[in-house]
Amino acid sequence: MHRWLSVAFLLTATAASVGGLVMGKLPASFQAMGQSYTLSDCSPEARASESSIAAGFRESYREDSRNGNKRAALVVDVGTISTVRFVEDSALNETVQIEGGQCSRVNMDVLNMQNIHLLKDENGSVAFPVRQMLSLPQPNERPVKGTCRGQPCITWTVRQPPVTKKGDDGSVIVSRDTYYLVWTDFTEENSWSSMSQERNVPLELRLCREENTTRPDDDVTETTTQLNVIEILHFTHDAVFGDDLEYPDGVYCENFASKEWKLNTSPLTYISYSAEVAMDESGFRYVADSRVHMDTLERLYRIDYTPETAYFNNVTVPRGVKSVSRIISGISGLVFDIQRTNKGNTRCQRRELKRLPFMKEAIIDFQDMSKLSPELFFGTDRTMYVLKKTTRKRGIPCNVWQGRRNDWPPGANITTVWEWCVRDEKEKPTSGMWDSPRLPIVSLEIYHWQAADDVHDDQVPDENWRKMTFSFYRVDSANKWVTDLQAFDVTECMDEDIDPMQFELKYPEAKYEDVLNITIEPLFLGMCKYHIVQSLKSKVGALRVGKLRAVFDEEKKLHIQFTLLGKFPDIKGEPTLEELQELLEKDVDAGVLKISMTAPGKQENIEFTAVPHSLRSADEDF
């Protein structure tokens, strides 16, 4: 880092004492481009041709009119040697320096070691030179008119009070800084206020620094001078290069001093989403779709995927299979792969969790399903995420939370940078841009950062990908009843070991029309399944109830039809199918199985109660 920091001296030395002046009113945006150089002679005629090194620079500034946040950027380019970018964000109160894939905070101690006078002003922001020039108060001395680069110009002089400091050897150093601020002069009135109008633009900023050093036990004073010049060759208020003002995606900023992501897990117990997953690898991009449901309390997980997943993993989908629904029980270690063929058939394959290979698009390691939680999904149980920036993804304003992990993919021994983009709660949602404001996850970008230094090549799996992007749609912190009803039905995996059942639910006859509206809601059937599962007293009860539906007979009696699934031989201590029937019959006959719901658009609750002695086998296998 020290090599490229020294380049910044060409520009940042100029900003040293200007930062101490009182700030004025800045324009809403500007961009300046030109060159910077340093000379040992403070002659007014000094030019870049007399300097051995000249650095190109580009400085940008923009204030967000909606929220008042300010961004500033300074890019320094010394030929092919190095390019350094400083980015300041008032919303984060943070300034970082970026070179290539390296990003770190501006560190005062490190900069002082390099004798670089990159100072911070009172509010902790880096003093960028052109920005400071534009915000200076009116100088005390009369300006001097002249011609600069073939156009009329005016030069203002600012003399700073002398500053005295002591050196490490006890010497006394007195510094005197003089600034020369050069503007175009296309006004009849040579007033300082006219310089801030868009008719006139800054041309040059010169800092002449004179240092008088008196060493201990020495009556002789040594005098040195240095001239730092910034020539502004192009200036505009409008066409600001926005990329300069952004923290680059995928670049990890070490020790980023920003607020930590404190994940609120209360609405995240049940999560469902659809995602378009893209993987960039050696000039190719592979894309697949996935649909995920999670019940973190019951440790149930489901992912629906297609044959395109083979591009992401060593996992292949059998020929002729259109899609696969993988249902995992973290409590029991059961895995069900429900395959749907191109011919419209369905088949099921039972697997062991401990032999299940990792899938990148699942995000979670399947071997961690016994610990399934919102923290596991987002990685906050093992990674600290901090706010990196506010940006837009797919046109949606969101906050980027960045963290670094070395455990993903499991066993790969690589480092990855994770960037979750979560909708900014301060922004007003635009209709139709996202589906669920309750869980506003916009995207996740995972960058293959670097391999671990202590890992040999023969130990690293084939991880040639550079970036994975998850674009989330239909994200919802769904309730337990709907999630379990729609996502975790494994009836198709049980062959003949099932028993179609039904029981009657009693309701107020006068509310028949409202009841009709209630029974078509997925939430109603989800609540029915939940109460049935509660009666079964099974560790995997949600997997042992499937295919629910509500039907009315000719007498308008309401029946809940469902299937009870047999015992899974891999789980010890589970009740048999007959024992499940007995447990459920006990609660139905006791009248303790009750459901209460309101009809859509109504406020009054309608109570449904299981009719005693109504539990029986269904007339047909539905």
XYZ file of C-alpha atoms in Angstrom:
622
model
C 0.000 0.000 0.000
C 2.878 2.399 0.686
C 3.996 2.386 -2.969
C 0.816 3.832 -4.378
C 0.109 6.146 -1.467
C 3.185 8.199 -2.337
C 1.656 9.057 -5.706
C -1.208 10.854 -3.998
C 1.187 13.472 -2.595
C 1.136 15.307 -5.904
C -2.476 16.268 -5.322
C -3.125 15.893 -1.664
C -0.300 18.095 -0.451
C -2.191 20.951 -2.046
C -5.175 20.283 0.179
C -3.280 20.401 3.452
C -3.986 23.847 4.763
C -6.937 24.703 2.554
C -8.932 22.223 4.605
C -8.569 24.520 7.610
C -10.425 27.396 5.948
C -14.087 28.070 6.506
C -16.258 26.165 4.049
C -18.507 28.164 1.727
C -21.403 27.062 -0.468
C -20.541 24.390 -3.010
C -22.311 23.829 -6.316
C -24.627 20.814 -6.375
C -22.200 18.957 -8.617
C -18.983 19.420 -10.548
C -16.173 17.548 -12.208
C -12.637 18.785 -12.808
C -9.894 17.129 -14.856
C -6.306 18.140 -15.379
C -2.787 17.534 -14.122
C -0.824 18.072 -10.929
C 2.895 18.539 -10.421
C 5.402 19.655 -7.785
C 8.393 22.019 -8.187
C 11.030 23.324 -5.811
C 10.704 26.909 -7.072
C 7.660 29.061 -6.306
C 7.957 31.060 -9.518
C 4.569 32.162 -10.947
C 5.769 31.115 -14.415
C 6.532 27.512 -13.378
C 4.924 24.905 -15.630
C 4.480 21.127 -15.742
C 7.294 20.730 -18.285
C 9.758 21.663 -15.531
C 8.597 18.773 -13.304
C 9.955 15.243 -13.600
C 6.571 13.739 -12.663
C 3.117 15.010 -13.571
C -0.013 13.233 -12.430
C -3.327 13.282 -14.223
C -6.325 13.725 -11.944
C -10.100 13.788 -11.999
C -12.125 15.166 -9.092
C -15.898 14.814 -8.836
C -18.552 15.989 -6.422
C -22.302 15.480 -6.235
C -25.012 16.248 -3.696
C -28.201 14.197 -3.715
C -31.092 16.647 -3.908
C -33.468 14.130 -2.287
C -31.614 13.305 0.917
C -28.708 15.775 1.028
C -26.029 13.051 0.978
C -22.741 14.178 -0.528
C -20.201 12.147 -2.485
C -16.708 13.212 -3.530
C -14.078 11.340 -5.522
C -10.465 12.024 -6.451
C -8.740 9.852 -9.075
C -4.970 10.205 -9.493
C -3.284 8.636 -12.511
C 0.483 8.580 -13.069
C 0.816 7.022 -16.499
C 0.922 3.232 -16.331
C 2.509 3.218 -12.876
C -0.562 3.484 -10.706
C -4.114 4.758 -10.438
C -5.494 5.661 -7.035
C -9.046 6.667 -6.194
C -10.269 8.355 -3.013
C -14.012 8.174 -2.340
C -15.815 10.100 0.379
C -19.406 9.483 1.438
C -21.043 11.898 3.867
C -23.832 9.414 4.648
C -21.279 6.882 5.913
C -18.843 9.528 7.224
C -16.161 7.423 5.574
C -13.302 7.940 3.113
C -11.496 5.074 1.431
C -8.627 4.750 -1.016
C -8.854 2.232 -3.830
C -6.256 0.792 -6.186
C -7.288 -2.130 -8.355
C -8.730 -4.747 -6.043
C -7.330 -3.095 -2.900
C -9.520 -0.909 -0.737
C -8.820 0.512 2.702
C -9.731 3.421 4.896
C -7.669 6.592 4.693
C -5.352 6.076 7.655
C -3.835 9.237 9.137
C -0.885 7.486 10.771
C 0.139 5.663 7.599
C -0.140 8.839 5.547
C 1.974 10.833 7.966
C 4.674 8.147 7.799
C 4.838 8.826 4.079
C 5.048 12.586 4.705
C 1.770 13.063 2.884
C -0.322 15.976 4.083
C -3.703 14.443 3.368
C -5.644 15.982 6.225
C -9.222 15.709 7.383
C -11.355 18.706 8.189
C -13.415 19.180 11.334
C -16.203 16.795 10.277
C -13.745 14.017 9.418
C -13.885 14.398 5.638
C -10.856 14.399 3.356
C -10.011 17.871 2.064
C -10.196 17.459 -1.725
C -8.358 20.352 -3.446
C -10.789 21.533 -6.150
C -13.731 21.216 -3.801
C -11.892 23.352 -1.260
C -11.019 25.920 -3.906
C -14.677 26.260 -4.880
C -15.786 26.709 -1.279
C -13.202 29.261 -0.090
C -14.385 32.549 1.434
C -13.458 35.835 -0.191
C -9.680 36.516 0.030
C -8.427 39.712 1.669
C -6.018 40.835 -1.075
C -7.039 42.550 -4.301
C -7.065 40.220 -7.303
C -4.713 40.508 -10.256
C -6.075 40.393 -13.812
C -4.204 38.769 -16.659
C -4.272 36.177 -19.419
C -4.052 32.433 -18.733
C -3.911 29.802 -21.456
C -5.107 32.373 -23.996
C -8.151 33.613 -22.067
C -8.796 36.402 -19.555
C -8.223 35.311 -15.986
C -8.075 36.684 -12.492
C -5.839 35.504 -9.635
C -6.764 35.711 -5.988
C -4.172 35.345 -3.243
C -4.738 33.738 0.156
C -1.927 33.920 2.711
C -2.220 31.561 5.632
C -0.890 32.455 9.088
C 2.466 30.812 9.851
C 2.340 27.413 11.545
C 5.080 26.370 13.970
C 5.839 22.760 14.854
C 8.728 20.751 16.277
C 10.586 18.051 14.389
C 11.622 14.680 15.793
C 15.167 15.973 16.338
C 13.957 18.991 18.321
C 14.207 21.425 15.424
C 11.674 24.249 15.087
C 9.873 24.386 11.723
C 7.869 27.448 10.686
C 5.660 26.933 7.602
C 4.098 29.709 5.550
C 1.560 28.767 2.889
C 0.401 31.046 0.104
C -2.426 30.014 -2.219
C -2.978 31.423 -5.704
C -6.516 30.777 -6.980
C -6.848 31.346 -10.726
C -10.275 31.719 -12.398
C -11.496 32.685 -15.826
C -12.681 36.307 -15.859
C -15.594 36.913 -18.203
C -17.372 39.422 -15.962
C -17.284 43.184 -15.883
C -17.278 43.131 -12.104
C -14.199 41.501 -10.575
C -15.957 40.336 -7.423
C -15.303 37.088 -5.618
C -19.006 36.182 -5.824
C -18.836 36.289 -9.620
C -16.192 33.564 -9.533
C -18.732 31.122 -8.133
C -21.133 31.616 -11.031
C -21.206 29.028 -13.785
C -19.998 31.643 -16.275
C -16.549 31.425 -14.686
C -14.643 28.264 -13.910
C -11.464 27.534 -11.926
C -8.268 27.239 -13.965
C -5.506 26.644 -11.487
C -4.682 26.184 -7.819
C -1.120 26.850 -6.626
C 0.305 26.313 -3.186
C 3.676 27.858 -2.374
C 5.003 26.448 0.883
C 8.030 28.038 2.556
C 9.569 26.225 5.512
C 12.173 27.788 7.814
C 13.923 25.166 9.943
C 16.072 26.029 12.945
C 17.904 23.057 14.429
C 19.014 22.764 18.099
C 22.323 24.410 18.940
C 22.438 25.981 15.471
C 21.901 29.683 14.784
C 21.503 29.121 11.026
C 17.968 28.851 9.647
C 17.496 26.586 6.633
C 14.852 27.734 4.140
C 13.145 25.436 1.613
C 10.333 26.150 -0.826
C 7.965 23.894 -2.691
C 5.304 24.677 -5.264
C 2.348 22.323 -5.716
C 0.239 23.082 -8.787
C -3.103 21.776 -9.967
C -3.936 22.774 -13.536
C -7.643 22.369 -14.279
C -7.933 21.644 -18.000
C -11.633 20.781 -18.048
C -14.414 21.788 -15.665
C -18.154 21.166 -15.777
C -21.118 21.411 -13.425
C -23.195 18.787 -15.213
C -21.471 15.796 -16.825
C -20.167 14.120 -13.673
C -18.639 10.667 -14.195
C -20.811 8.719 -11.769
C -18.619 5.604 -11.571
C -15.903 7.605 -9.793
C -18.315 8.359 -6.961
C -19.297 4.716 -6.387
C -17.513 2.203 -4.206
C -16.786 -0.542 -6.750
C -18.756 -3.756 -6.441
C -16.791 -6.753 -5.231
C -13.868 -4.773 -3.815
C -13.528 -5.502 -0.109
C -12.715 -2.470 2.018
C -10.567 -3.500 4.981
C -11.600 -2.126 8.393
C -14.481 -0.222 6.862
C -15.697 2.143 9.597
C -19.403 1.847 8.978
C -22.439 0.622 10.864
C -22.839 -3.111 11.257
C -25.776 -5.030 9.815
C -27.972 -5.984 12.753
C -30.304 -8.534 11.216
C -33.833 -8.500 12.613
C -34.672 -12.208 12.592
C -38.209 -11.931 13.998
C -39.928 -11.723 10.567
C -37.522 -14.209 8.977
C -38.548 -17.501 10.594
C -40.322 -18.541 7.385
C -38.732 -17.376 4.140
C -39.612 -17.997 0.521
C -38.221 -16.492 -2.661
C -37.568 -16.960 -6.353
C -34.123 -16.130 -7.699
C -32.383 -15.810 -11.014
C -28.865 -17.071 -10.391
C -26.015 -16.106 -12.714
C -22.403 -17.285 -12.575
C -19.606 -15.519 -14.458
C -16.679 -17.736 -15.391
C -13.829 -17.115 -17.864
C -15.838 -15.064 -20.316
C -18.990 -17.192 -19.985
C -22.177 -16.554 -18.042
C -24.454 -19.348 -16.872
C -27.986 -18.601 -15.712
C -30.514 -20.738 -13.838
C -33.668 -20.201 -11.807
C -34.435 -21.509 -8.337
C -37.311 -21.320 -5.879
C -36.655 -21.721 -2.145
C -38.875 -22.216 0.929
C -37.581 -22.376 4.498
C -39.213 -23.135 7.830
C -36.361 -22.442 10.230
C -38.304 -23.605 13.299
C -39.033 -27.063 11.883
C -35.633 -27.090 10.090
C -37.382 -27.705 6.762
C -35.861 -26.534 3.484
C -36.969 -26.866 -0.120
C -35.263 -25.800 -3.330
C -36.758 -26.201 -6.806
C -34.180 -26.264 -9.578
C -33.773 -27.140 -13.259
C -31.139 -28.973 -15.377
C -29.260 -25.671 -15.784
C -27.917 -26.257 -12.285
C -25.298 -28.580 -13.806
C -23.383 -25.473 -14.913
C -23.008 -24.393 -11.285
C -22.116 -27.677 -9.615
C -21.005 -31.235 -10.095
C -24.693 -32.116 -9.676
C -26.511 -33.423 -12.748
C -30.228 -33.861 -13.363
C -31.267 -37.184 -14.977
C -32.079 -37.106 -18.679
C -35.699 -36.277 -19.390
C -36.247 -34.509 -16.056
C -37.715 -31.011 -16.359
C -37.298 -29.908 -12.742
C -36.485 -31.210 -9.271
C -37.983 -30.255 -5.908
C -35.504 -31.127 -3.160
C -37.090 -31.249 0.308
C -34.780 -31.597 3.312
C -35.584 -32.173 6.958
C -32.708 -30.936 9.074
C -34.154 -32.605 12.184
C -34.374 -36.105 10.701
C -31.733 -35.915 7.983
C -34.307 -37.003 5.375
C -33.967 -35.848 1.764
C -36.672 -36.212 -0.892
C -35.940 -35.411 -4.545
C -39.268 -35.106 -6.379
C -38.513 -35.190 -10.111
C -40.925 -33.969 -12.790
C -40.271 -35.321 -16.267
C -40.793 -33.717 -19.652
C -43.637 -36.207 -20.231
C -45.569 -34.940 -17.212
C -44.756 -37.830 -14.875
C -43.503 -37.543 -11.296
C -41.053 -39.761 -9.468
C -39.341 -39.523 -6.091
C -35.852 -40.442 -4.914
C -34.965 -40.765 -1.225
C -31.412 -39.747 -0.278
C -29.184 -39.424 2.777
C -28.374 -35.911 3.908
C -24.799 -36.753 4.872
C -24.051 -37.735 1.257
C -25.801 -34.787 -0.327
C -23.410 -32.663 -2.447
C -23.241 -28.897 -2.065
C -25.182 -26.684 -4.504
C -24.034 -23.089 -4.946
C -27.474 -21.756 -5.828
C -28.824 -23.066 -2.508
C -26.531 -20.579 -0.680
C -26.715 -22.745 2.481
C -24.552 -25.828 2.935
C -26.985 -28.760 3.134
C -24.862 -30.293 5.884
C -25.823 -27.359 8.121
C -29.571 -28.027 7.860
C -29.746 -29.209 11.462
C -28.818 -25.595 12.389
C -31.107 -23.911 9.844
C -31.803 -20.316 10.873
C -32.110 -16.840 9.320
C -28.564 -16.109 10.557
C -27.272 -19.196 8.727
C -28.968 -18.175 5.484
C -27.625 -14.612 5.504
C -24.274 -15.639 6.992
C -24.471 -13.249 9.934
C -23.752 -16.144 12.308
C -20.174 -16.257 11.040
C -19.569 -12.967 9.223
C -19.796 -9.299 10.161
C -21.471 -7.229 7.450
C -21.089 -3.451 7.318
C -22.869 -0.830 5.256
C -20.763 -0.214 2.151
C -22.932 2.104 0.074
C -26.411 3.057 -1.047
C -27.017 2.302 -4.699
C -29.566 0.874 -7.136
C -29.891 -2.701 -8.320
C -32.386 -3.401 -11.103
C -33.561 0.184 -10.587
C -34.382 -0.459 -6.918
C -32.706 1.781 -4.289
C -30.992 -0.423 -1.723
C -28.224 -0.535 0.873
C -25.220 -2.771 0.181
C -24.001 -4.749 3.214
C -20.557 -6.255 2.672
C -18.758 -9.093 4.429
C -15.900 -11.490 3.767
C -16.059 -15.283 4.190
C -13.559 -18.126 3.891
C -16.003 -21.012 4.436
C -17.942 -20.846 1.157
C -18.123 -22.973 -0.925
C -17.419 -25.469 1.878
C -14.030 -27.126 1.524
C -12.915 -24.889 -1.356
C -10.335 -22.974 0.743
C -11.045 -19.691 -0.995
C -12.093 -16.255 0.221
C -15.349 -14.775 -1.011
C -16.757 -11.260 -0.688
C -20.513 -11.112 -0.053
C -22.670 -8.104 -0.849
C -26.329 -8.230 0.169
C -28.410 -5.412 -1.301
C -31.441 -4.686 0.878
C -34.049 -2.113 -0.083
C -33.555 1.237 1.609
C -36.425 1.600 4.056
C -36.220 5.396 3.704
C -37.064 5.213 0.006
C -40.707 5.177 -1.012
C -41.408 1.945 -2.950
C -42.341 2.293 -6.595
C -45.407 0.260 -7.506
C -44.586 -2.997 -9.250
C -40.847 -2.949 -8.651
C -40.848 -5.613 -5.975
C -43.358 -8.101 -4.702
C -43.038 -8.038 -0.932
C -42.158 -4.965 1.116
C -42.051 -7.184 4.203
C -38.759 -8.792 3.169
C -37.064 -6.356 0.771
C -34.043 -8.422 -0.313
C -33.018 -7.225 -3.785
C -29.835 -9.133 -4.621
C -26.789 -11.000 -3.381
C -23.451 -10.809 -5.179
C -20.690 -13.245 -4.205
C -17.188 -12.570 -5.518
C -14.405 -15.158 -5.698
C -11.791 -12.983 -4.022
C -8.623 -15.083 -3.640
C -7.309 -18.506 -2.665
C -5.928 -19.023 0.825
C -2.172 -18.455 0.976
C -1.454 -21.701 2.804
C -3.342 -23.963 0.402
C -1.513 -25.945 -2.267
C -2.859 -26.028 -5.815
C -3.650 -29.735 -5.636
C -5.923 -29.084 -2.632
C -8.098 -26.448 -4.266
C -11.166 -27.674 -6.173
C -11.946 -26.329 -9.622
C -13.347 -22.916 -8.658
C -12.873 -20.864 -11.817
C -15.934 -18.696 -11.334
C -15.421 -15.026 -10.545
C -18.868 -13.830 -9.518
C -22.283 -15.197 -8.641
C -25.355 -12.970 -8.688
C -28.659 -13.816 -7.030
C -31.474 -11.542 -8.215
C -34.371 -12.096 -5.829
C -38.037 -11.924 -6.806
C -41.263 -12.768 -4.942
C -39.379 -12.523 -1.666
C -41.643 -13.051 1.310
C -41.374 -13.677 5.007
C -44.274 -16.085 4.587
C -46.268 -17.388 7.536
C -45.700 -20.912 8.754
C -49.077 -22.267 7.659
C -48.786 -21.338 3.984
C -45.102 -22.297 3.811
C -45.634 -25.763 5.265
C -48.787 -26.333 3.198
C -47.306 -25.459 -0.177
C -43.686 -26.477 0.172
C -43.284 -29.656 2.200
C -45.749 -32.205 0.811
C -43.906 -35.508 0.180
C -47.002 -37.635 -0.496
C -45.581 -38.606 -3.903
C -42.630 -40.269 -2.168
C -44.645 -42.668 -0.003
C -45.930 -45.243 -2.532
C -48.879 -47.070 -0.904
C -48.062 -46.205 2.712
C -50.643 -43.423 2.970
C -54.174 -43.121 4.307
C -56.667 -40.569 2.900
C -58.607 -39.079 5.845
C -61.255 -36.449 6.477
C -63.176 -34.796 9.312
C -65.951 -32.256 9.498
C -65.550 -28.653 10.628
C -68.621 -26.982 12.106
C -69.245 -23.283 11.402
C -72.113 -20.760 11.852
C -74.612 -21.572 9.080
C -75.513 -17.907 8.683
C -71.933 -17.193 7.649
C -71.930 -19.646 4.734
C -70.981 -17.061 2.077
C -68.099 -15.772 4.209
C -66.990 -19.342 4.891
C -66.857 -20.021 1.148
C -64.505 -17.058 0.740
C -62.350 -18.224 3.643
C -61.920 -21.812 2.442
C -60.413 -20.781 -0.887
C -57.595 -18.973 0.923
C -54.301 -20.956 1.198
C -53.967 -19.574 4.715
C -57.073 -21.477 5.826
C -55.772 -24.852 4.645
C -52.368 -23.977 6.048
C -53.896 -23.403 9.476
C -55.793 -26.690 9.185
C -52.546 -28.523 8.487
C -50.844 -26.781 11.393
C -53.510 -27.920 13.895
C -53.495 -31.458 12.504
C -49.706 -31.603 12.879
C -49.983 -30.334 16.466
C -52.212 -33.302 17.290
C -49.814 -35.865 15.783
C -46.947 -35.231 18.212
C -44.380 -36.199 15.579
C -40.868 -34.740 15.236
C -41.480 -34.436 11.488
C -45.236 -33.890 11.604
C -45.204 -31.352 8.755
C -43.888 -34.093 6.445
C -46.520 -36.629 7.487
C -49.550 -34.623 6.373
C -50.169 -33.872 2.715
C -52.689 -33.022 -0.009
C -55.155 -30.911 1.962
C -58.372 -29.593 0.482
C -61.688 -28.222 1.753
C -64.916 -29.631 0.258
C -68.617 -29.011 0.892
C -71.212 -31.744 0.583
C -74.819 -31.316 -0.577
C -75.870 -30.275 2.916
C -73.206 -27.518 2.976
C -71.191 -29.412 5.546
C -67.476 -28.556 5.422
C -65.001 -31.441 5.292
C -61.201 -31.192 5.484
C -59.631 -33.956 3.415
C -55.940 -34.831 3.679
C -53.518 -37.744 3.592
C -51.640 -39.190 6.527
C -48.235 -40.541 5.572
C -46.669 -43.669 7.001
C -43.675 -43.924 9.292
C -40.243 -43.054 7.897
C -38.025 -46.075 8.687
C -34.943 -43.852 9.057
C -36.391 -42.075 12.115
C -36.479 -43.903 15.415
C -39.351 -43.454 17.856
C -41.821 -42.123 15.282
C -45.498 -43.120 15.664
C -46.950 -45.531 13.115
C -49.756 -44.613 10.736
C -52.293 -46.254 13.041
C -50.927 -44.367 16.042
C -51.222 -41.076 14.152
C -54.873 -41.791 13.456
C -55.519 -42.499 17.141
C -53.808 -39.270 18.251
C -55.748 -37.177 15.774
C -59.049 -38.894 16.571
C -58.560 -38.088 20.246
C -58.328 -34.338 19.578
C -61.191 -34.334 17.066
C -63.532 -36.166 19.432
C -62.558 -33.885 22.330
C -63.456 -30.824 20.257
C -60.068 -29.174 20.883
C -59.210 -28.838 17.182
C -60.385 -25.288 16.446
C -59.593 -22.650 13.829
C -60.514 -18.960 13.845
C -60.314 -16.708 10.763
C -61.829 -13.572 9.289
C -63.310 -13.477 5.804
C -61.535 -11.268 3.230
C -62.658 -7.680 3.737
C -64.435 -8.473 7.006
C -63.492 -7.855 10.642
C -65.528 -10.444 12.518
C -63.827 -13.748 13.336
C -65.503 -16.986 12.296
C -64.742 -20.012 14.440
C -64.462 -23.520 13.009
C -64.591 -26.534 15.357
C -63.932 -30.187 14.545
C -67.103 -32.262 14.892
C -66.593 -35.132 17.381
C -66.511 -38.643 15.875
C -66.257 -37.245 12.314
C -62.717 -38.469 11.598
C -62.767 -41.323 9.084
C -61.095 -42.590 5.958
C -61.936 -40.568 2.866
C -64.184 -42.164 0.253
C -61.552 -41.767 -2.448
C -57.825 -41.435 -2.863
C -57.468 -37.806 -3.846
